[in-house]
Amino acid sequence: MSNSPTSGSGPDSRDEFFGTLADARRRIVVRIVSERSPEGIGKNDLAFRLAAVIIDTPPDTVSDSDHQRALVDLHHRLLPQLADAGVLEETDDGAVVTTDHRAFEDTRFERPVSIGRGDEPDDHDAVFKALADDRRRTVLSVLAGQYRPIDTETLARDVAVREADATEREISDRRVDDVYVSLVHVHLPLLTEATLVSYDAEEGRVSYEGHPLVPSPNTITLTG
């Protein structure tokens, strides 16, 4: 379960990283392993601790059946997905450890990586799902520099400019229209559901809403 591309520097890597965190159990596993790294933690011990968080009981009181369910979940679902995302890996002696993914070195990732407790709000899955897309992160980055709601059309143009790394004059109206349609029909509804933005579809106005996980959109290495 070793992974080489662990820098997490490109948009696709960040999509996968945030998508991986869009599941409470995977977040719990990341937190437990990060707390035990660099030495790492064995799968059996990890399963006990995962089960303990899930059922809210001390690890030494976890039943054999709960431990076995957690172990199967780790083996078949959780650890393979986290390994594919370049977040965790298995050492030669069987310990699970964190990789050198930038999430564990960049202080701007501390909050996303540290969460994963059983009492976290239900909306965290939606937040990470919303962040698992480069265009939505660009939307948040644009809105971070605004002090009042902006027109959806203006947002679409600003997003198109940033994505193309160009000037406004270099962006065609057709390109802006394409971005606008995707914002209205896909991205803004998801960001609204995650309570990351406030979107008035009737007025065509958007603003950054704020969320405890994302106190400032620029704290999540959104676009660069």
Short mmCIF file of C-alpha atoms in Angstrom, two decimals:
data_model
loop_
_atom_site.label_atom_id
_atom_site.label_comp_id
_atom_site.label_asym_id
_atom_site.label_seq_id
_atom_site.Cartn_x
_atom_site.Cartn_y
_atom_site.Cartn_z
CA MET A 1 0.00 0.00 0.00
CA SER A 2 2.86 2.33 -0.80
CA ASN A 3 2.26 5.55 -2.73
CA SER A 4 4.79 7.73 -4.49
CA PRO A 5 2.73 10.74 -5.70
CA THR A 6 2.09 12.17 -2.25
CA SER A 7 2.90 15.83 -2.72
CA GLY A 8 -0.71 16.73 -3.44
CA SER A 9 0.28 19.75 -5.48
CA GLY A 10 -2.20 19.76 -8.38
CA PRO A 11 -5.95 20.39 -8.61
CA ASP A 12 -6.67 16.70 -9.27
CA SER A 13 -4.75 15.74 -6.14
CA ARG A 14 -6.69 18.26 -4.08
CA ASP A 15 -9.97 17.01 -5.57
CA GLU A 16 -9.06 13.51 -4.45
CA PHE A 17 -7.86 14.67 -1.04
CA PHE A 18 -11.04 16.55 -0.15
CA GLY A 19 -13.16 13.83 -1.73
CA THR A 20 -11.45 11.30 0.50
CA LEU A 21 -12.31 13.38 3.56
CA ALA A 22 -15.99 13.51 2.53
CA ASP A 23 -16.64 10.45 4.68
CA ALA A 24 -16.67 10.53 8.49
CA ARG A 25 -15.04 7.12 8.92
CA ARG A 26 -12.15 7.99 6.63
CA ARG A 27 -11.64 11.22 8.60
CA ILE A 28 -11.54 9.22 11.83
CA VAL A 29 -8.92 6.87 10.38
CA VAL A 30 -6.77 9.77 9.17
CA ARG A 31 -6.91 11.42 12.58
CA ILE A 32 -6.02 8.23 14.47
CA VAL A 33 -3.12 7.38 12.15
CA SER A 34 -1.79 10.95 12.14
CA GLU A 35 -1.74 10.93 15.94
CA ARG A 36 0.35 7.73 15.90
CA SER A 37 2.73 8.66 13.08
CA PRO A 38 5.59 8.50 12.25
CA GLU A 39 5.75 5.22 14.19
CA GLY A 40 2.37 4.19 12.81
CA ILE A 41 -0.31 1.89 14.10
CA GLY A 42 -1.13 -1.76 13.41
CA LYS A 43 -4.38 -2.61 11.66
CA ASN A 44 -5.80 -4.49 14.64
CA ASP A 45 -5.17 -1.59 17.00
CA LEU A 46 -6.50 0.84 14.39
CA ALA A 47 -9.68 -1.23 14.05
CA PHE A 48 -10.21 -1.19 17.83
CA ARG A 49 -9.80 2.59 17.93
CA LEU A 50 -12.01 3.13 14.90
CA ALA A 51 -14.77 1.01 16.40
CA ALA A 52 -14.41 2.82 19.73
CA VAL A 53 -15.04 6.20 18.08
CA ILE A 54 -17.93 4.89 16.00
CA ILE A 55 -19.79 3.35 18.94
CA ASP A 56 -18.49 5.94 21.45
CA THR A 57 -16.85 3.57 23.91
CA PRO A 58 -13.29 3.07 25.26
CA PRO A 59 -11.11 0.88 23.00
CA ASP A 60 -10.71 -1.78 25.68
CA THR A 61 -14.49 -2.30 25.80
CA VAL A 62 -14.98 -2.82 22.06
CA SER A 63 -16.61 -6.19 21.39
CA ASP A 64 -15.05 -8.79 19.09
CA SER A 65 -17.89 -8.36 16.60
CA ASP A 66 -17.51 -4.55 16.48
CA HIS A 67 -13.76 -4.94 16.10
CA GLN A 68 -14.17 -7.43 13.27
CA ARG A 69 -16.61 -5.17 11.42
CA ALA A 70 -14.19 -2.26 11.70
CA LEU A 71 -11.28 -4.43 10.54
CA VAL A 72 -13.19 -5.61 7.47
CA ASP A 73 -14.20 -2.01 6.68
CA LEU A 74 -10.58 -0.89 6.99
CA HIS A 75 -9.25 -3.69 4.81
CA HIS A 76 -11.80 -3.55 2.00
CA ARG A 77 -12.87 0.09 1.88
CA LEU A 78 -11.21 2.70 4.07
CA LEU A 79 -7.48 2.01 3.79
CA PRO A 80 -7.49 1.33 0.00
CA GLN A 81 -9.27 4.64 -0.64
CA LEU A 82 -6.91 6.57 1.65
CA ALA A 83 -3.92 4.89 0.02
CA ASP A 84 -5.19 5.73 -3.47
CA ALA A 85 -5.47 9.36 -2.38
CA GLY A 86 -1.86 9.31 -1.23
CA VAL A 87 -2.78 10.10 2.38
CA LEU A 88 -1.86 6.86 4.18
CA GLU A 89 0.42 3.94 3.41
CA GLU A 90 1.50 0.65 4.95
CA THR A 91 5.09 0.04 6.00
CA ASP A 92 7.01 -3.19 5.40
CA ASP A 93 6.28 -4.32 8.95
CA GLY A 94 2.52 -3.80 8.51
CA ALA A 95 2.07 -0.49 10.31
CA VAL A 96 -0.23 2.15 8.82
CA VAL A 97 1.38 5.60 8.67
CA THR A 98 0.73 8.99 7.14
CA THR A 99 2.59 9.84 3.94
CA ASP A 100 4.46 13.03 3.08
CA HIS A 101 1.27 14.49 1.60
CA ARG A 102 1.32 18.27 1.96
CA ALA A 103 -1.78 18.05 4.14
CA PHE A 104 0.41 16.92 7.03
CA GLU A 105 3.02 19.64 6.51
CA ASP A 106 0.92 22.68 5.61
CA THR A 107 -0.62 24.41 8.64
CA ARG A 108 -3.54 25.48 6.43
CA PHE A 109 -4.62 21.82 6.41
CA GLU A 110 -4.47 21.35 10.16
CA ARG A 111 -8.20 21.78 10.72
CA PRO A 112 -9.36 19.39 7.95
CA VAL A 113 -6.86 16.72 8.99
CA SER A 114 -7.50 17.02 12.74
CA ILE A 115 -11.27 16.52 12.57
CA GLY A 116 -12.88 13.12 12.63
CA ARG A 117 -14.36 12.79 16.07
CA GLY A 118 -17.67 11.06 16.58
CA ASP A 119 -19.43 14.23 17.71
CA GLU A 120 -18.67 16.34 14.63
CA PRO A 121 -21.60 18.06 12.89
CA ASP A 122 -23.47 16.13 10.21
CA ASP A 123 -22.65 18.70 7.52
CA HIS A 124 -18.92 17.91 7.36
CA ASP A 125 -19.39 15.34 4.59
CA ALA A 126 -21.14 17.98 2.48
CA VAL A 127 -18.37 20.52 3.14
CA PHE A 128 -15.59 18.21 1.98
CA LYS A 129 -17.66 17.05 -0.99
CA ALA A 130 -18.07 20.69 -1.98
CA LEU A 131 -14.33 21.32 -1.64
CA ALA A 132 -13.48 18.29 -3.80
CA ASP A 133 -13.65 20.25 -7.04
CA ASP A 134 -11.17 22.79 -8.38
CA ARG A 135 -13.86 25.09 -9.80
CA ARG A 136 -15.72 25.24 -6.50
CA ARG A 137 -12.48 26.04 -4.69
CA THR A 138 -11.86 28.78 -7.22
CA VAL A 139 -15.36 30.15 -6.54
CA LEU A 140 -14.55 30.34 -2.83
CA SER A 141 -11.22 31.98 -3.56
CA VAL A 142 -12.93 34.66 -5.67
CA LEU A 143 -15.58 35.28 -3.04
CA ALA A 144 -12.94 35.54 -0.31
CA GLY A 145 -11.89 38.89 -1.76
CA GLN A 146 -15.42 40.33 -1.79
CA TYR A 147 -16.96 42.33 1.03
CA ARG A 148 -20.52 42.14 -0.28
CA PRO A 149 -22.56 39.81 -2.50
CA ILE A 150 -21.62 39.87 -6.18
CA ASP A 151 -23.55 39.12 -9.36
CA THR A 152 -23.45 35.54 -10.58
CA GLU A 153 -22.35 36.80 -13.99
CA THR A 154 -19.44 38.68 -12.41
CA LEU A 155 -18.48 35.58 -10.46
CA ALA A 156 -18.55 33.48 -13.64
CA ARG A 157 -16.24 35.92 -15.43
CA ASP A 158 -13.81 36.07 -12.49
CA VAL A 159 -13.73 32.28 -12.25
CA ALA A 160 -13.12 31.96 -16.00
CA VAL A 161 -10.26 34.47 -15.78
CA ARG A 162 -8.59 32.63 -12.93
CA GLU A 163 -8.99 29.22 -14.51
CA ALA A 164 -7.41 30.42 -17.74
CA ASP A 165 -4.78 32.52 -15.95
CA ALA A 166 -5.63 35.26 -18.41
CA THR A 167 -6.99 38.80 -18.53
CA GLU A 168 -10.66 39.66 -18.82
CA ARG A 169 -10.22 40.74 -22.42
CA GLU A 170 -8.77 37.36 -23.33
CA ILE A 171 -11.82 35.46 -22.08
CA SER A 172 -14.61 34.94 -24.60
CA ASP A 173 -18.25 35.52 -23.75
CA ARG A 174 -18.94 31.89 -24.69
CA ARG A 175 -16.41 30.71 -22.11
CA VAL A 176 -18.01 32.90 -19.45
CA ASP A 177 -21.45 31.56 -20.41
CA ASP A 178 -20.20 27.98 -20.03
CA VAL A 179 -18.84 28.74 -16.57
CA TYR A 180 -22.05 30.56 -15.62
CA VAL A 181 -24.22 27.58 -16.56
CA SER A 182 -22.05 25.20 -14.54
CA LEU A 183 -22.14 27.53 -11.53
CA VAL A 184 -25.91 27.93 -11.56
CA HIS A 185 -26.78 24.29 -12.19
CA VAL A 186 -24.01 22.42 -10.38
CA HIS A 187 -21.51 24.28 -8.22
CA LEU A 188 -23.48 26.97 -6.40
CA PRO A 189 -26.21 24.53 -5.28
CA LEU A 190 -23.54 22.23 -3.82
CA LEU A 191 -21.74 25.10 -2.10
CA THR A 192 -25.07 26.34 -0.75
CA GLU A 193 -25.97 22.89 0.56
CA ALA A 194 -22.63 22.82 2.37
CA THR A 195 -23.43 26.30 3.82
CA LEU A 196 -20.22 27.65 2.32
CA VAL A 197 -21.95 30.32 0.25
CA SER A 198 -25.19 32.23 0.28
CA TYR A 199 -26.80 32.15 -3.16
CA ASP A 200 -29.93 34.06 -4.11
CA ALA A 201 -30.92 32.48 -7.42
CA GLU A 202 -33.74 34.94 -8.02
CA GLU A 203 -31.53 37.99 -7.54
CA GLY A 204 -28.46 36.32 -9.01
CA ARG A 205 -26.24 37.27 -6.06
CA VAL A 206 -23.59 35.21 -4.28
CA SER A 207 -21.48 35.73 -1.16
CA TYR A 208 -19.19 33.65 1.04
CA GLU A 209 -21.15 32.42 4.04
CA GLY A 210 -18.40 31.17 6.33
CA HIS A 211 -18.04 27.79 8.01
CA PRO A 212 -16.08 26.57 11.07
CA LEU A 213 -14.07 24.19 8.85
CA VAL A 214 -13.24 26.99 6.42
CA PRO A 215 -12.84 30.20 8.45
CA SER A 216 -11.26 31.75 5.36
CA PRO A 217 -11.40 30.15 1.92
CA ASN A 218 -7.71 30.93 1.41
CA THR A 219 -6.76 28.63 4.31
CA ILE A 220 -7.30 25.49 2.22
CA THR A 221 -4.73 25.95 -0.57
CA LEU A 222 -7.63 26.50 -2.89
CA THR A 223 -6.09 27.35 -6.20
CA GLY A 224 -2.34 27.22 -6.03
#
